[in-house]
PDB file of C-alpha atoms in Angstrom:
ATOM      1  CA  MET B   1     -21.825-204.876 -20.516  1.00 45.00           C
ATOM      2  CA  VAL B   2     -18.967-201.647 -19.510  1.00 44.00           C
ATOM      3  CA  TYR B   3     -20.705-198.089 -19.530  1.00 50.00           C
ATOM      4  CA  GLN B   4     -18.398-195.342 -19.168  1.00 53.00           C
ATOM      5  CA  PHE B   5     -19.287-192.438 -16.349  1.00 62.00           C
ATOM      6  CA  PRO B   6     -15.875-189.936 -16.973  1.00 68.00           C
ATOM      7  CA  PRO B   7     -17.989-187.063 -15.291  1.00 82.00           C
ATOM      8  CA  LEU B   8     -18.630-188.972 -12.343  1.00 83.00           C
ATOM      9  CA  CYS B   9     -15.604-190.553 -11.830  1.00 86.00           C
ATOM     10  CA  ASP B  10     -14.289-186.621 -12.174  1.00 89.00           C
ATOM     11  CA  LYS B  11     -16.151-185.802  -9.302  1.00 89.00           C
ATOM     12  CA  TYR B  12     -14.954-188.424  -6.974  1.00 86.00           C
ATOM     13  CA  LYS B  13     -11.181-188.081  -7.619  1.00 88.00           C
ATOM     14  CA  ASN B  14     -11.764-184.645  -6.900  1.00 88.00           C
ATOM     15  CA  GLY B  15     -13.471-185.159  -3.597  1.00 86.00           C
ATOM     16  CA  VAL B  16     -17.061-183.754  -4.670  1.00 89.00           C
ATOM     17  CA  ILE B  17     -18.988-187.072  -4.153  1.00 89.00           C
ATOM     18  CA  ASP B  18     -18.025-190.537  -2.319  1.00 88.00           C
ATOM     19  CA  GLY B  19     -19.689-193.620  -2.266  1.00 88.00           C
ATOM     20  CA  PRO B  20     -19.081-197.565  -1.610  1.00 86.00           C
ATOM     21  CA  ALA B  21     -19.186-198.393  -5.580  1.00 86.00           C
ATOM     22  CA  CYS B  22     -16.906-195.153  -6.612  1.00 85.00           C
ATOM     23  CA  ASN B  23     -13.510-197.030  -6.253  1.00 86.00           C
ATOM     24  CA  SER B  24     -14.432-200.187  -8.455  1.00 84.00           C
ATOM     25  CA  LEU B  25     -16.289-198.036 -10.852  1.00 82.00           C
ATOM     26  CA  CYS B  26     -13.675-195.272 -11.554  1.00 84.00           C
ATOM     27  CA  VAL B  27     -10.542-196.652  -9.725  1.00 87.00           C
ATOM     28  CA  THR B  28      -9.904-200.395 -10.622  1.00 85.00           C
ATOM     29  CA  GLU B  29     -12.680-200.862 -12.741  1.00 78.00           C
ATOM     30  CA  THR B  30     -13.924-204.200 -11.618  1.00 77.00           C
ATOM     31  CA  LEU B  31     -17.641-202.845 -12.042  1.00 71.00           C
ATOM     32  CA  TYR B  32     -19.682-203.977 -14.681  1.00 66.00           C
ATOM     33  CA  PHE B  33     -23.249-203.564 -15.533  1.00 66.00           C
ATOM     34  CA  GLY B  34     -25.786-206.163 -17.111  1.00 63.00           C
ATOM     35  CA  LYS B  35     -28.201-203.395 -17.867  1.00 63.00           C
ATOM     36  CA  CYS B  36     -28.138-199.666 -17.283  1.00 64.00           C
ATOM     37  CA  LEU B  37     -31.942-198.552 -16.719  1.00 61.00           C
ATOM     38  CA  SER B  38     -31.254-195.064 -17.352  1.00 57.00           C
ATOM     39  CA  THR B  39     -29.172-191.812 -17.720  1.00 52.00           C
ATOM     40  CA  LYS B  40     -31.869-189.503 -17.180  1.00 54.00           C
ATOM     41  CA  PRO B  41     -33.419-188.372 -14.015  1.00 51.00           C
ATOM     42  CA  ASN B  42     -36.717-189.278 -12.611  1.00 52.00           C
ATOM     43  CA  ASN B  43     -39.521-187.837 -10.957  1.00 51.00           C
ATOM     44  CA  GLN B  44     -38.240-186.543  -7.277  1.00 51.00           C
ATOM     45  CA  ALA B  45     -39.437-188.126  -4.187  1.00 52.00           C
ATOM     46  CA  LYS B  46     -40.818-185.821  -1.253  1.00 52.00           C
ATOM     47  CA  LEU B  47     -39.437-187.276   1.840  1.00 50.00           C
ATOM     48  CA  GLY B  48     -41.416-184.324   3.911  1.00 46.00           C
ATOM     49  CA  ASP B  49     -45.014-186.531   3.019  1.00 50.00           C
ATOM     50  CA  GLN B  50     -43.486-189.833   4.111  1.00 52.00           C
ATOM     51  CA  GLY B  51     -44.785-191.106   7.591  1.00 55.00           C
ATOM     52  CA  ASN B  52     -42.272-191.807   9.974  1.00 66.00           C
ATOM     53  CA  LEU B  53     -39.971-189.271   8.803  1.00 73.00           C
ATOM     54  CA  SER B  54     -37.442-189.223  11.830  1.00 77.00           C
ATOM     55  CA  GLU B  55     -36.924-193.253  11.416  1.00 80.00           C
ATOM     56  CA  LEU B  56     -37.117-192.626   7.549  1.00 81.00           C
ATOM     57  CA  VAL B  57     -34.214-190.281   7.791  1.00 82.00           C
ATOM     58  CA  ASN B  58     -32.303-192.303  10.338  1.00 85.00           C
ATOM     59  CA  LEU B  59     -32.827-195.302   7.447  1.00 85.00           C
ATOM     60  CA  ILE B  60     -31.483-193.090   4.509  1.00 84.00           C
ATOM     61  CA  LEU B  61     -28.466-191.768   7.029  1.00 87.00           C
ATOM     62  CA  THR B  62     -27.553-195.505   7.409  1.00 89.00           C
ATOM     63  CA  VAL B  63     -27.299-196.074   3.972  1.00 87.00           C
ATOM     64  CA  ALA B  64     -25.582-192.705   3.075  1.00 87.00           C
ATOM     65  CA  ASP B  65     -22.837-194.031   5.368  1.00 86.00           C
ATOM     66  CA  GLY B  66     -21.068-195.667   2.481  1.00 83.00           C
ATOM     67  CA  ASP B  67     -18.124-197.003   4.415  1.00 84.00           C
ATOM     68  CA  LYS B  68     -19.634-197.843   7.497  1.00 87.00           C
ATOM     69  CA  ASP B  69     -17.556-195.671   9.783  1.00 89.00           C
ATOM     70  CA  GLY B  70     -19.992-194.598  11.715  1.00 89.00           C
ATOM     71  CA  GLN B  71     -20.204-190.543   9.808  1.00 89.00           C
ATOM     72  CA  VAL B  72     -21.381-189.474   6.645  1.00 89.00           C
ATOM     73  CA  SER B  73     -18.867-187.491   4.665  1.00 90.00           C
ATOM     74  CA  LEU B  74     -19.962-184.665   2.814  1.00 90.00           C
ATOM     75  CA  GLY B  75     -18.933-186.704  -0.427  1.00 90.00           C
ATOM     76  CA  GLU B  76     -21.371-189.412   0.670  1.00 89.00           C
ATOM     77  CA  ALA B  77     -23.945-186.577   1.445  1.00 89.00           C
ATOM     78  CA  LYS B  78     -23.823-185.087  -1.840  1.00 89.00           C
ATOM     79  CA  SER B  79     -24.404-188.529  -3.066  1.00 89.00           C
ATOM     80  CA  ALA B  80     -27.250-189.513  -0.992  1.00 87.00           C
ATOM     81  CA  TRP B  81     -29.077-186.230  -1.750  1.00 87.00           C
ATOM     82  CA  ALA B  82     -28.600-187.023  -5.485  1.00 88.00           C
ATOM     83  CA  LEU B  83     -30.180-190.213  -5.226  1.00 87.00           C
ATOM     84  CA  LEU B  84     -33.387-189.257  -3.288  1.00 84.00           C
ATOM     85  CA  GLN B  85     -34.146-187.204  -6.178  1.00 84.00           C
ATOM     86  CA  LEU B  86     -35.260-190.594  -7.564  1.00 84.00           C
ATOM     87  CA  ASN B  87     -38.119-192.307  -6.668  1.00 79.00           C
ATOM     88  CA  GLU B  88     -37.250-195.720  -6.843  1.00 85.00           C
ATOM     89  CA  PHE B  89     -33.886-195.694  -4.842  1.00 88.00           C
ATOM     90  CA  LEU B  90     -36.096-194.024  -1.944  1.00 85.00           C
ATOM     91  CA  LEU B  91     -38.209-196.802  -2.357  1.00 87.00           C
ATOM     92  CA  MET B  92     -35.488-199.444  -2.055  1.00 88.00           C
ATOM     93  CA  VAL B  93     -34.088-197.896   0.676  1.00 88.00           C
ATOM     94  CA  ILE B  94     -37.377-198.267   2.227  1.00 87.00           C
ATOM     95  CA  LEU B  95     -38.260-201.934   1.198  1.00 89.00           C
ATOM     96  CA  GLN B  96     -34.636-203.261   1.364  1.00 87.00           C
ATOM     97  CA  ASP B  97     -35.430-205.967   3.859  1.00 87.00           C
ATOM     98  CA  LYS B  98     -38.235-207.306   1.620  1.00 90.00           C
ATOM     99  CA  GLU B  99     -37.986-210.344  -0.298  1.00 92.00           C
ATOM    100  CA  HIS B 100     -39.009-209.011  -3.394  1.00 94.00           C
ATOM    101  CA  THR B 101     -36.712-205.679  -3.711  1.00 91.00           C
ATOM    102  CA  PRO B 102     -32.934-206.077  -5.186  1.00 88.00           C
ATOM    103  CA  LYS B 103     -30.434-205.356  -2.926  1.00 89.00           C
ATOM    104  CA  LEU B 104     -28.825-202.294  -3.090  1.00 87.00           C
ATOM    105  CA  MET B 105     -25.173-203.487  -3.975  1.00 86.00           C
ATOM    106  CA  GLY B 106     -23.413-199.697  -3.857  1.00 86.00           C
ATOM    107  CA  PHE B 107     -23.505-195.964  -4.889  1.00 87.00           C
ATOM    108  CA  CYS B 108     -21.586-193.164  -6.444  1.00 88.00           C
ATOM    109  CA  GLY B 109     -22.904-190.042  -7.353  1.00 87.00           C
ATOM    110  CA  ASP B 110     -26.335-190.335  -8.692  1.00 85.00           C
ATOM    111  CA  LEU B 111     -25.436-193.745  -9.496  1.00 87.00           C
ATOM    112  CA  TYR B 112     -26.754-196.801  -7.730  1.00 87.00           C
ATOM    113  CA  VAL B 113     -26.271-200.831  -8.389  1.00 86.00           C
ATOM    114  CA  MET B 114     -28.694-203.340  -7.810  1.00 87.00           C
ATOM    115  CA  GLU B 115     -27.745-206.867  -7.585  1.00 86.00           C
ATOM    116  CA  SER B 116     -28.298-209.022 -10.371  1.00 85.00           C
ATOM    117  CA  VAL B 117     -31.617-210.813 -11.483  1.00 87.00           C
ATOM    118  CA  GLU B 118     -31.357-213.666 -13.624  1.00 86.00           C
ATOM    119  CA  TYR B 119     -34.540-213.655 -15.689  1.00 85.00           C
ATOM    120  CA  THR B 120     -35.601-209.701 -16.315  1.00 81.00           C
ATOM    121  CA  SER B 121     -39.018-210.122 -17.833  1.00 84.00           C
ATOM    122  CA  LEU B 122     -42.009-212.257 -15.873  1.00 84.00           C
ATOM    123  CA  TYR B 123     -42.456-213.633 -19.415  1.00 78.00           C
ATOM    124  CA  GLY B 124     -41.629-213.895 -23.136  1.00 66.00           C
ATOM    125  CA  ILE B 125     -38.675-213.929 -25.655  1.00 65.00           C
ATOM    126  CA  SER B 126     -36.299-211.392 -26.447  1.00 65.00           C
ATOM    127  CA  LEU B 127     -36.207-210.748 -30.569  1.00 65.00           C
ATOM    128  CA  PRO B 128     -34.042-207.976 -32.460  1.00 68.00           C
ATOM    129  CA  TRP B 129     -36.005-204.891 -32.951  1.00 61.00           C
ATOM    130  CA  VAL B 130     -36.639-205.558 -36.564  1.00 66.00           C
ATOM    131  CA  ILE B 131     -38.371-208.659 -36.502  1.00 72.00           C
ATOM    132  CA  GLU B 132     -40.806-206.891 -33.405  1.00 68.00           C
ATOM    133  CA  LEU B 133     -42.033-204.241 -35.723  1.00 72.00           C
ATOM    134  CA  PHE B 134     -43.529-206.965 -38.114  1.00 72.00           C
ATOM    135  CA  ILE B 135     -45.143-209.145 -35.494  1.00 76.00           C
ATOM    136  CA  PRO B 136     -48.472-208.259 -34.120  1.00 77.00           C
ATOM    137  CA  SER B 137     -49.068-207.374 -30.891  1.00 72.00           C
ATOM    138  CA  GLY B 138     -51.862-209.896 -30.391  1.00 71.00           C
ATOM    139  CA  PHE B 139     -49.430-212.240 -31.742  1.00 71.00           C
ATOM    140  CA  ARG B 140     -46.627-211.307 -29.802  1.00 66.00           C
ATOM    141  CA  ARG B 141     -48.833-211.502 -26.526  1.00 68.00           C
ATOM    142  CA  SER B 142     -49.592-215.437 -27.709  1.00 69.00           C
ATOM    143  CA  MET B 143     -46.373-215.932 -28.566  1.00 70.00           C
ATOM    144  CA  ASP B 144     -45.107-214.547 -25.283  1.00 70.00           C
ATOM    145  CA  GLN B 145     -47.138-217.177 -23.113  1.00 67.00           C
ATOM    146  CA  LEU B 146     -45.381-219.862 -24.805  1.00 72.00           C
ATOM    147  CA  PHE B 147     -41.907-218.689 -23.250  1.00 74.00           C
ATOM    148  CA  THR B 148     -42.678-219.384 -19.328  1.00 84.00           C
ATOM    149  CA  PRO B 149     -41.754-221.584 -16.593  1.00 89.00           C
ATOM    150  CA  SER B 150     -43.733-224.410 -15.883  1.00 91.00           C
ATOM    151  CA  TRP B 151     -47.481-223.643 -13.765  1.00 94.00           C
ATOM    152  CA  PRO B 152     -45.822-224.481 -10.076  1.00 95.00           C
ATOM    153  CA  ARG B 153     -43.117-222.549 -10.892  1.00 94.00           C
ATOM    154  CA  LYS B 154     -45.375-219.508 -12.133  1.00 95.00           C
ATOM    155  CA  ALA B 155     -47.806-219.680  -9.557  1.00 96.00           C
ATOM    156  CA  LYS B 156     -44.699-219.029  -7.166  1.00 96.00           C
ATOM    157  CA  ILE B 157     -43.791-216.037  -9.043  1.00 96.00           C
ATOM    158  CA  ALA B 158     -47.270-214.656  -8.829  1.00 97.00           C
ATOM    159  CA  ILE B 159     -47.115-215.277  -4.960  1.00 97.00           C
ATOM    160  CA  GLY B 160     -44.217-213.132  -5.029  1.00 97.00           C
ATOM    161  CA  LEU B 161     -45.627-210.436  -7.038  1.00 97.00           C
ATOM    162  CA  LEU B 162     -49.130-210.488  -4.749  1.00 97.00           C
ATOM    163  CA  GLU B 163     -46.440-210.166  -1.639  1.00 96.00           C
ATOM    164  CA  PHE B 164     -44.642-206.878  -3.015  1.00 95.00           C
ATOM    165  CA  VAL B 165     -48.381-205.742  -3.458  1.00 95.00           C
ATOM    166  CA  GLU B 166     -48.827-205.898  -0.020  1.00 93.00           C
ATOM    167  CA  ASP B 167     -45.565-204.525   0.519  1.00 92.00           C
ATOM    168  CA  VAL B 168     -45.960-201.233  -0.749  1.00 91.00           C
ATOM    169  CA  PHE B 169     -49.581-201.055   0.212  1.00 86.00           C
ATOM    170  CA  HIS B 170     -50.195-198.686   2.956  1.00 77.00           C
ATOM    171  CA  GLY B 171     -46.307-199.512   4.585  1.00 77.00           C
ATOM    172  CA  PRO B 172     -44.768-197.646   7.598  1.00 79.00           C
ATOM    173  CA  TYR B 173     -43.436-194.921   5.239  1.00 80.00           C
ATOM    174  CA  GLY B 174     -46.881-193.992   3.138  1.00 82.00           C
ATOM    175  CA  ASN B 175     -48.675-196.002   0.203  1.00 87.00           C
ATOM    176  CA  PHE B 176     -46.781-196.329  -2.914  1.00 91.00           C
ATOM    177  CA  LEU B 177     -48.490-196.955  -6.206  1.00 94.00           C
ATOM    178  CA  MET B 178     -47.928-198.933  -9.393  1.00 95.00           C
ATOM    179  CA  CYS B 179     -47.581-196.746 -12.268  1.00 95.00           C
ATOM    180  CA  ASP B 180     -46.385-199.338 -14.784  1.00 94.00           C
ATOM    181  CA  THR B 181     -47.505-202.506 -14.490  1.00 93.00           C
ATOM    182  CA  SER B 182     -46.174-204.626 -17.242  1.00 90.00           C
ATOM    183  CA  ALA B 183     -44.103-207.904 -17.465  1.00 89.00           C
ATOM    184  CA  LYS B 184     -40.895-206.232 -18.272  1.00 88.00           C
ATOM    185  CA  ASN B 185     -40.658-204.727 -14.916  1.00 91.00           C
ATOM    186  CA  LEU B 186     -40.907-207.952 -13.361  1.00 93.00           C
ATOM    187  CA  GLY B 187     -38.120-210.664 -12.938  1.00 92.00           C
ATOM    188  CA  TYR B 188     -36.958-213.840 -10.889  1.00 93.00           C
ATOM    189  CA  ASN B 189     -33.787-215.672 -10.097  1.00 92.00           C
ATOM    190  CA  ASP B 190     -33.118-218.926 -10.490  1.00 91.00           C
ATOM    191  CA  LYS B 191     -35.358-219.986  -7.128  1.00 93.00           C
ATOM    192  CA  TYR B 192     -38.191-218.848  -8.708  1.00 94.00           C
ATOM    193  CA  ASP B 193     -38.975-216.130  -6.727  1.00 95.00           C
ATOM    194  CA  LEU B 194     -40.077-212.789  -8.272  1.00 95.00           C
ATOM    195  CA  LYS B 195     -37.546-209.452  -8.175  1.00 94.00           C
ATOM    196  CA  MET B 196     -38.975-206.279  -9.172  1.00 93.00           C
ATOM    197  CA  VAL B 197     -36.510-205.243 -12.603  1.00 90.00           C
ATOM    198  CA  ASP B 198     -37.466-201.723 -12.226  1.00 90.00           C
ATOM    199  CA  MET B 199     -39.146-199.626 -10.063  1.00 90.00           C
ATOM    200  CA  ARG B 200     -38.668-196.316 -11.787  1.00 89.00           C
ATOM    201  CA  LYS B 201     -42.791-195.891 -12.050  1.00 91.00           C
ATOM    202  CA  ILE B 202     -43.645-197.191  -8.543  1.00 91.00           C
ATOM    203  CA  VAL B 203     -44.455-193.376  -7.000  1.00 90.00           C
ATOM    204  CA  PRO B 204     -45.244-192.344  -3.556  1.00 88.00           C
ATOM    205  CA  GLU B 205     -49.281-191.840  -3.519  1.00 90.00           C
ATOM    206  CA  THR B 206     -48.529-187.879  -2.389  1.00 87.00           C
ATOM    207  CA  ASN B 207     -46.045-187.112  -5.428  1.00 87.00           C
ATOM    208  CA  LEU B 208     -48.946-188.617  -7.792  1.00 90.00           C
ATOM    209  CA  LYS B 209     -51.550-186.504  -6.452  1.00 90.00           C
ATOM    210  CA  GLU B 210     -49.506-183.610  -7.022  1.00 89.00           C
ATOM    211  CA  LEU B 211     -48.314-184.280 -10.512  1.00 88.00           C
ATOM    212  CA  ILE B 212     -51.893-185.238 -11.730  1.00 91.00           C
ATOM    213  CA  LYS B 213     -54.259-182.742  -9.530  1.00 86.00           C
ATOM    214  CA  ASP B 214     -55.689-179.805 -11.155  1.00 86.00           C
ATOM    215  CA  ARG B 215     -54.049-181.114 -14.913  1.00 94.00           C
ATOM    216  CA  HIS B 216     -56.369-179.627 -17.417  1.00 96.00           C
ATOM    217  CA  CYS B 217     -58.745-182.450 -19.047  1.00 96.00           C
ATOM    218  CA  GLU B 218     -60.922-182.833 -21.645  1.00 96.00           C
ATOM    219  CA  SER B 219     -61.549-186.930 -20.785  1.00 95.00           C
ATOM    220  CA  ASP B 220     -60.379-189.831 -18.407  1.00 95.00           C
ATOM    221  CA  LEU B 221     -57.819-190.414 -21.038  1.00 94.00           C
ATOM    222  CA  ASP B 222     -55.884-187.448 -20.287  1.00 96.00           C
ATOM    223  CA  CYS B 223     -55.831-188.309 -16.575  1.00 96.00           C
ATOM    224  CA  VAL B 224     -53.280-191.000 -16.472  1.00 95.00           C
ATOM    225  CA  TYR B 225     -49.699-191.006 -15.197  1.00 93.00           C
ATOM    226  CA  GLY B 226     -47.332-193.621 -16.588  1.00 91.00           C
ATOM    227  CA  THR B 227     -49.277-196.532 -18.040  1.00 92.00           C
ATOM    228  CA  ASP B 228     -51.492-197.581 -15.217  1.00 92.00           C
ATOM    229  CA  CYS B 229     -52.235-194.837 -12.976  1.00 95.00           C
ATOM    230  CA  ARG B 230     -55.706-193.437 -13.774  1.00 94.00           C
ATOM    231  CA  THR B 231     -57.630-190.848 -12.532  1.00 94.00           C
ATOM    232  CA  SER B 232     -60.934-188.926 -13.464  1.00 94.00           C
ATOM    233  CA  CYS B 233     -61.706-185.884 -15.289  1.00 95.00           C
ATOM    234  CA  ASP B 234     -64.237-183.687 -13.659  1.00 95.00           C
ATOM    235  CA  GLN B 235     -65.988-182.418 -16.376  1.00 94.00           C
ATOM    236  CA  SER B 236     -67.463-179.000 -14.126  1.00 94.00           C
ATOM    237  CA  THR B 237     -63.922-178.325 -14.102  1.00 95.00           C
ATOM    238  CA  MET B 238     -61.963-179.745 -16.622  1.00 96.00           C
ATOM    239  CA  LYS B 239     -59.445-180.469 -14.249  1.00 96.00           C
ATOM    240  CA  CYS B 240     -58.254-184.123 -13.253  1.00 96.00           C
ATOM    241  CA  THR B 241     -59.103-185.518 -10.070  1.00 94.00           C
ATOM    242  CA  SER B 242     -56.742-186.729  -7.589  1.00 91.00           C
ATOM    243  CA  GLU B 243     -57.862-190.095  -6.683  1.00 91.00           C
ATOM    244  CA  VAL B 244     -56.288-193.011  -8.266  1.00 92.00           C
ATOM    245  CA  ILE B 245     -59.723-195.508  -9.387  1.00 92.00           C
ATOM    246  CA  GLN B 246     -57.712-198.854  -9.845  1.00 93.00           C
ATOM    247  CA  PRO B 247     -55.567-200.443  -6.947  1.00 94.00           C
ATOM    248  CA  ASN B 248     -52.056-201.952  -7.215  1.00 95.00           C
ATOM    249  CA  LEU B 249     -54.020-205.223  -6.515  1.00 96.00           C
ATOM    250  CA  ALA B 250     -56.551-204.847  -9.317  1.00 96.00           C
ATOM    251  CA  LYS B 251     -53.471-203.980 -11.753  1.00 96.00           C
ATOM    252  CA  ALA B 252     -51.100-206.797 -10.544  1.00 97.00           C
ATOM    253  CA  CYS B 253     -54.061-209.406 -11.461  1.00 97.00           C
ATOM    254  CA  GLN B 254     -54.303-208.155 -14.678  1.00 96.00           C
ATOM    255  CA  LEU B 255     -51.258-208.913 -15.745  1.00 94.00           C
ATOM    256  CA  LEU B 256     -51.481-212.296 -13.909  1.00 96.00           C
ATOM    257  CA  LYS B 257     -54.879-213.136 -15.487  1.00 95.00           C
ATOM    258  CA  ASP B 258     -53.368-214.496 -18.449  1.00 92.00           C
ATOM    259  CA  TYR B 259     -50.159-216.107 -17.121  1.00 93.00           C
ATOM    260  CA  LEU B 260     -51.583-218.231 -14.369  1.00 95.00           C
ATOM    261  CA  LEU B 261     -54.881-219.336 -16.359  1.00 95.00           C
ATOM    262  CA  ARG B 262     -52.482-220.658 -19.157  1.00 92.00           C
ATOM    263  CA  GLY B 263     -51.641-224.455 -17.965  1.00 92.00           C
ATOM    264  CA  ALA B 264     -53.670-223.796 -14.974  1.00 95.00           C
ATOM    265  CA  PRO B 265     -54.268-227.122 -13.097  1.00 95.00           C
ATOM    266  CA  SER B 266     -57.710-228.381 -13.676  1.00 95.00           C
ATOM    267  CA  GLU B 267     -59.144-228.604 -10.245  1.00 95.00           C
ATOM    268  CA  ILE B 268     -58.389-225.105  -9.141  1.00 96.00           C
ATOM    269  CA  ARG B 269     -58.906-223.390 -12.815  1.00 96.00           C
ATOM    270  CA  GLU B 270     -62.481-222.126 -12.154  1.00 97.00           C
ATOM    271  CA  GLU B 271     -61.705-220.736  -8.696  1.00 97.00           C
ATOM    272  CA  LEU B 272     -58.525-219.377  -9.928  1.00 97.00           C
ATOM    273  CA  GLU B 273     -60.122-217.627 -12.643  1.00 97.00           C
ATOM    274  CA  LYS B 274     -63.197-216.431 -10.449  1.00 97.00           C
ATOM    275  CA  GLN B 275     -60.771-215.036  -7.979  1.00 97.00           C
ATOM    276  CA  LEU B 276     -58.554-213.412 -10.320  1.00 97.00           C
ATOM    277  CA  TYR B 277     -61.925-211.626 -12.159  1.00 96.00           C
ATOM    278  CA  SER B 278     -63.044-210.077  -8.370  1.00 95.00           C
ATOM    279  CA  CYS B 279     -59.517-208.730  -8.228  1.00 96.00           C
ATOM    280  CA  ILE B 280     -59.339-207.193 -11.016  1.00 96.00           C
ATOM    281  CA  ALA B 281     -62.908-205.197 -10.334  1.00 93.00           C
ATOM    282  CA  LEU B 282     -61.375-203.912  -7.333  1.00 92.00           C
ATOM    283  CA  LYS B 283     -61.803-200.291  -7.101  1.00 88.00           C
ATOM    284  CA  VAL B 284     -60.137-197.789  -4.829  1.00 84.00           C
ATOM    285  CA  THR B 285     -63.607-195.686  -4.319  1.00 75.00           C
ATOM    286  CA  ALA B 286     -65.543-198.776  -3.073  1.00 65.00           C
ATOM    287  CA  ASN B 287     -66.998-199.632   0.596  1.00 67.00           C
ATOM    288  CA  GLN B 288     -64.414-201.367   2.465  1.00 74.00           C
ATOM    289  CA  MET B 289     -61.845-201.510  -0.328  1.00 77.00           C
ATOM    290  CA  GLU B 290     -59.172-202.468   2.033  1.00 82.00           C
ATOM    291  CA  MET B 291     -61.103-205.003   3.587  1.00 87.00           C
ATOM    292  CA  GLU B 292     -61.882-206.910   0.390  1.00 89.00           C
ATOM    293  CA  HIS B 293     -58.173-206.221  -0.975  1.00 90.00           C
ATOM    294  CA  SER B 294     -57.038-208.047   2.292  1.00 91.00           C
ATOM    295  CA  LEU B 295     -59.605-210.788   1.211  1.00 93.00           C
ATOM    296  CA  ILE B 296     -58.803-211.155  -2.395  1.00 94.00           C
ATOM    297  CA  LEU B 297     -55.239-210.905  -1.967  1.00 95.00           C
ATOM    298  CA  ASN B 298     -54.656-213.381   1.176  1.00 95.00           C
ATOM    299  CA  ASN B 299     -57.495-215.977  -0.879  1.00 96.00           C
ATOM    300  CA  LEU B 300     -55.849-215.996  -3.714  1.00 97.00           C
ATOM    301  CA  LYS B 301     -52.349-216.670  -2.426  1.00 96.00           C
ATOM    302  CA  THR B 302     -53.544-219.213  -0.039  1.00 96.00           C
ATOM    303  CA  LEU B 303     -55.034-221.121  -3.128  1.00 96.00           C
ATOM    304  CA  LEU B 304     -51.829-220.958  -4.984  1.00 96.00           C
ATOM    305  CA  TRP B 305     -50.177-221.969  -2.321  1.00 95.00           C
ATOM    306  CA  LYS B 306     -52.188-225.111  -1.246  1.00 93.00           C
ATOM    307  CA  LYS B 307     -51.786-226.279  -4.918  1.00 93.00           C
ATOM    308  CA  ILE B 308     -47.946-226.234  -5.026  1.00 92.00           C
ATOM    309  CA  SER B 309     -46.989-226.481  -1.813  1.00 87.00           C
ATOM    310  CA  TYR B 310     -46.018-230.454  -1.996  1.00 74.00           C
ATOM    311  CA  THR B 311     -44.513-230.050  -5.740  1.00 73.00           C
ATOM    312  CA  ASN B 312     -41.109-230.333  -6.502  1.00 67.00           C
ATOM    313  CA  ASP B 313     -41.269-227.663  -9.296  1.00 61.00           C
ATOM    314  CA  SER B 314     -41.853-225.032  -7.237  1.00 56.00           C
TER     315      SER B 314
END
């Protein structure tokens, strides 16, 4: 699919911005997009609140040097600054060496290009929007579960999601929260390795606390960011608290429950169901949450790996 970016290319040709994707986008016109996630700005990332700030700055400067000449030009610097206003770009830079983060292929101004991902939803089938209008949501969910890979391949994809949860949980640059854990934001490649397709609603924990604290509320329903990041409403002050109730792992397990239980081998189904429900019940405020988090995550990965390690279908 071809998208046109005349204002961006005008800035490039006038020397205002620069980046490794600019030439193929604006001069040779050889850059094509399979999908454009958004043309609108996202929430700003706050660099000052990240851990290991000096290391993070060096990492950003390395990425900003698009032509790898050892220097960051003014155009490259302006492009990098525009991109750093986007949560997902910052996260992509931080996690570039991680398996489940799509590779950053280039950028130009505030536009960035990721590697293509073959399957751009965890499950389901794409239907024309006119048909979607007339399909009840419950039936749609049941229908989606029919269009999935074989169970061993689903297990491998699920392990990838669990590994990504580990990647963003209290890493060297802080904790990131997954605020829209839905099937449409996850994909996988032809080897059934999970890839995050859309990371726009994965935000630094410090950002979320600033966004939601002191928000006026009548009930807990008013204290939600994205679709999945929920805090509680303090009825004494009628303000949202800043502590998120449910950790990333619990939300990932909620998404994986039906996905993994459908077609699960009978010899592990009962144990798998038990572990998934223990995972879903995790709360951030629970005593020893981090220890429980690690234990549940490792037990789930071990159970799945043991079952698929010797299959050709994984």
